[in-house]
Coordinates of C-alpha atoms in Angstrom, one line a residue:
M5 CA -20.9 7.9 -15.8
A6 CA -18.4 8.0 -13.0
A7 CA -16.4 4.9 -12.4
A8 CA -17.5 2.7 -9.4
P9 CA -15.1 2.0 -6.6
I10 CA -13.3 -1.3 -6.8
L11 CA -12.5 -1.1 -3.0
A12 CA -14.5 0.9 -0.5
L13 CA -14.3 1.3 3.3
Q14 CA -17.3 3.1 4.8
S15 CA -17.6 4.5 8.4
I16 CA -15.0 2.2 9.8
R17 CA -14.7 2.1 13.5
L18 CA -12.1 0.2 15.5
T19 CA -11.2 0.3 19.2
L20 CA -7.9 -1.2 20.4
G21 CA -8.0 -1.9 24.1
S22 CA -9.4 1.4 25.5
T23 CA -8.2 3.5 22.6
L24 CA -10.6 4.5 19.8
L25 CA -8.3 4.4 16.9
L26 CA -10.7 4.7 13.9
E27 CA -14.1 6.4 14.3
D28 CA -15.3 7.4 10.9
A29 CA -12.6 6.2 8.5
E30 CA -13.4 5.9 4.8
L31 CA -11.3 4.8 1.8
S32 CA -12.6 4.7 -1.8
V33 CA -10.4 3.3 -4.5
L34 CA -11.3 3.7 -8.2
P35 CA -9.6 1.8 -11.0
G36 CA -6.1 3.2 -11.6
D37 CA -6.2 5.5 -8.5
K38 CA -2.8 6.5 -7.0
I39 CA -3.5 7.4 -3.4
A40 CA -1.2 8.6 -0.6
L41 CA -2.6 7.6 2.8
V42 CA -1.1 10.1 5.3
G43 CA -1.4 11.0 9.0
R44 CA 0.8 11.4 12.0
N45 CA 2.6 8.4 13.5
G46 CA 0.1 6.3 15.5
S47 CA -2.9 7.7 13.8
G48 CA -3.9 4.2 12.5
K49 CA -2.7 4.3 8.8
S50 CA -1.3 0.8 8.9
T51 CA -4.3 -0.5 10.7
L52 CA -6.7 1.0 8.1
L53 CA -4.6 -0.5 5.3
K54 CA -4.8 -3.9 7.0
I55 CA -8.6 -3.6 7.1
A56 CA -8.6 -2.7 3.4
A57 CA -6.5 -5.8 2.7
G58 CA -8.9 -8.0 4.7
E59 CA -6.2 -8.8 7.2
I60 CA -7.9 -7.8 10.4
A61 CA -11.4 -7.3 11.7
W62 CA -13.1 -4.0 12.7
D63 CA -15.9 -3.1 15.0
A64 CA -18.3 -1.3 12.8
G65 CA -18.6 0.0 9.2
K66 CA -18.5 -1.7 5.8
R67 CA -15.8 -3.1 3.5
F68 CA -16.6 -3.7 -0.2
V69 CA -14.4 -5.3 -2.8
Q70 CA -15.7 -5.5 -6.3
P71 CA -16.1 -9.2 -7.3
G72 CA -13.2 -10.4 -9.4
V73 CA -10.9 -7.7 -8.4
T74 CA -7.3 -8.8 -7.5
M75 CA -5.5 -7.2 -4.6
R76 CA -2.1 -7.6 -3.0
Y77 CA -0.8 -6.1 0.3
L78 CA 2.7 -5.3 1.4
P79 CA 2.9 -5.4 5.2
Q80 CA 5.7 -3.8 7.2
E81 CA 6.7 -7.2 8.6
P82 CA 6.2 -10.0 6.0
D83 CA 6.1 -13.6 7.0
L84 CA 8.1 -16.0 4.7
T85 CA 7.9 -19.1 6.9
G86 CA 7.2 -22.3 5.1
F87 CA 8.9 -21.5 1.9
A88 CA 12.2 -23.1 0.7
T89 CA 13.3 -20.2 -1.4
T90 CA 12.5 -16.5 -2.1
L91 CA 11.4 -17.5 -5.6
A92 CA 8.9 -20.1 -4.2
F93 CA 7.5 -17.4 -1.9
V94 CA 7.0 -14.9 -4.7
E95 CA 5.6 -17.5 -7.1
N96 CA 3.1 -18.7 -4.4
G97 CA 1.5 -15.2 -4.7
L98 CA 0.7 -15.7 -8.4
A99 CA -2.6 -17.0 -9.7
E100 CA -3.5 -19.1 -12.7
G101 CA -2.7 -17.1 -15.9
D102 CA -0.2 -14.8 -14.2
V103 CA 3.2 -14.4 -16.0
H104 CA 5.7 -16.4 -13.9
Y105 CA 8.8 -14.8 -15.3
R106 CA 7.9 -11.6 -13.5
A107 CA 8.6 -13.3 -10.1
Q108 CA 12.3 -13.8 -11.1
Y109 CA 12.5 -10.4 -12.9
L110 CA 11.3 -8.5 -9.8
L111 CA 13.5 -10.5 -7.4
N112 CA 16.6 -9.8 -9.5
A113 CA 15.7 -6.1 -9.9
L114 CA 15.4 -5.9 -6.1
G115 CA 18.9 -7.5 -5.6
L116 CA 17.8 -11.1 -4.8
T117 CA 18.5 -14.2 -6.8
G118 CA 15.4 -16.2 -5.9
A119 CA 17.5 -19.0 -4.4
E120 CA 17.8 -17.4 -0.9
D121 CA 16.6 -19.4 2.1
P122 CA 13.9 -17.2 3.7
A123 CA 15.0 -18.3 7.2
T124 CA 18.4 -16.6 6.6
L125 CA 17.1 -13.3 5.2
S126 CA 17.7 -9.9 6.8
G127 CA 14.7 -7.7 7.5
G128 CA 15.5 -5.7 4.4
E129 CA 15.8 -8.7 2.2
A130 CA 12.5 -10.1 3.4
R131 CA 10.8 -6.8 2.7
R132 CA 12.2 -6.8 -0.9
A133 CA 11.0 -10.4 -1.4
A134 CA 7.6 -9.4 -0.1
L135 CA 7.5 -6.4 -2.5
A136 CA 8.3 -8.7 -5.4
R137 CA 5.4 -11.0 -4.3
A138 CA 3.0 -8.1 -4.1
M139 CA 3.9 -6.7 -7.5
A140 CA 4.3 -9.9 -9.5
P141 CA 0.7 -10.5 -10.4
E142 CA 0.1 -6.9 -11.5
P143 CA -3.1 -6.8 -9.3
D144 CA -6.0 -4.4 -9.7
I145 CA -5.1 -2.9 -6.3
L146 CA -1.7 -2.7 -4.6
L147 CA -1.7 -1.7 -0.9
L148 CA 1.8 -0.7 0.1
D149 CA 2.9 0.0 3.7
E150 CA 6.3 1.7 3.6
P151 CA 7.5 0.1 0.3
T152 CA 10.8 2.2 0.2
N153 CA 12.0 0.9 3.6
H154 CA 15.5 -0.7 3.3
L155 CA 15.8 0.3 -0.3
D156 CA 18.7 2.5 -1.6
L157 CA 18.2 5.4 -3.9
P158 CA 18.6 3.5 -7.2
A159 CA 16.2 0.8 -6.0
I160 CA 13.6 3.5 -5.0
E161 CA 13.9 5.2 -8.4
W162 CA 13.5 1.8 -10.1
L163 CA 10.4 1.0 -7.9
E164 CA 8.8 4.4 -8.7
S165 CA 9.1 3.9 -12.4
E166 CA 7.9 0.3 -12.1
L167 CA 4.8 1.4 -10.1
Q168 CA 4.1 4.2 -12.6
A169 CA 4.0 1.6 -15.4
L170 CA 1.5 -0.6 -13.6
R171 CA -2.2 -0.4 -14.3
S172 CA -2.8 -1.2 -10.7
A173 CA -4.5 1.2 -8.3
L174 CA -2.2 2.1 -5.5
V175 CA -2.7 3.1 -1.9
I176 CA 0.7 4.0 -0.4
I177 CA 1.9 4.8 3.1
S178 CA 5.4 6.2 3.1
H179 CA 7.7 8.5 4.9
D180 CA 9.5 9.2 1.6
R181 CA 7.9 12.5 0.6
R182 CA 9.4 12.7 -2.9
F183 CA 8.2 9.2 -3.7
L184 CA 4.6 10.1 -2.6
S185 CA 4.7 13.4 -4.5
D186 CA 5.9 11.8 -7.7
L187 CA 3.5 8.8 -7.6
T188 CA 0.1 10.0 -6.2
H189 CA -2.8 11.8 -7.7
A190 CA -5.0 11.8 -4.6
T191 CA -4.5 12.0 -0.8
V192 CA -6.4 10.5 2.1
W193 CA -5.6 12.2 5.4
L194 CA -6.3 10.2 8.6
D195 CA -6.7 12.5 11.5
R196 CA -8.2 11.7 15.0
G197 CA -9.9 8.6 13.7
A198 CA -11.6 10.1 10.6
T199 CA -10.5 10.6 7.0
R200 CA -10.6 13.5 4.5
R201 CA -9.8 13.1 0.8
L202 CA -8.1 15.6 -1.5
D203 CA -8.2 14.8 -5.3
K204 CA -4.7 16.0 -5.7
G205 CA -1.4 14.2 -5.0
F206 CA 0.8 14.4 -1.9
S207 CA 2.6 17.5 -3.2
A208 CA -0.6 19.5 -2.5
F209 CA -1.2 18.0 1.0
E210 CA 0.5 20.4 3.4
A211 CA -1.1 23.5 2.0
W212 CA -4.5 21.8 2.1
R213 CA -4.0 20.5 5.6
D214 CA -3.0 23.9 6.9
E215 CA -6.1 25.4 5.2
V216 CA -8.4 22.8 6.8
L217 CA -6.8 23.3 10.3
E218 CA -7.2 27.1 10.0
Q219 CA -10.9 26.7 9.1

């Protein structure tokens, strides 16, 4: 029997102002899926990921999350207000039973000590703290919006190997083509408000896209 989705968006429709951004968008995440979410700039990828994360409302369609499933979301612009240190921010994302040492381990691996005052962080440092917070619980689903932004090459390589070792299902938006090619096994293409899915990683995307457009 095929595995059931642990997260599903069906026929999602969203209008922003007078612009129809999403018309028939779908996203189905199975346990352990590694999905590249791709599309041109402004196509609504980040918005669809926010809907998947439960961060914003939509006009029509359905969102389903399997009961008991844990999910973490990395936004492009994280908010660390209200926390005394980066470690407190990361630990606040942990649930009962999560391993607390991972918070410190991930911060250190991303070049932070855990003692930083969030109010004094650069944009890049805030993003790294938010990445640690998203990854620390080893959730069932990780939704990552441009996780390699502000990371140097060694940090990107470390992140790639860390994500490959996680059991989490991944949905990733990234401009880093190599990162997507190395990590993903499926591709969801958002084009003119609707989605298409290819059960192959990002490395197969361009040939498939060209074939679809030709048809």
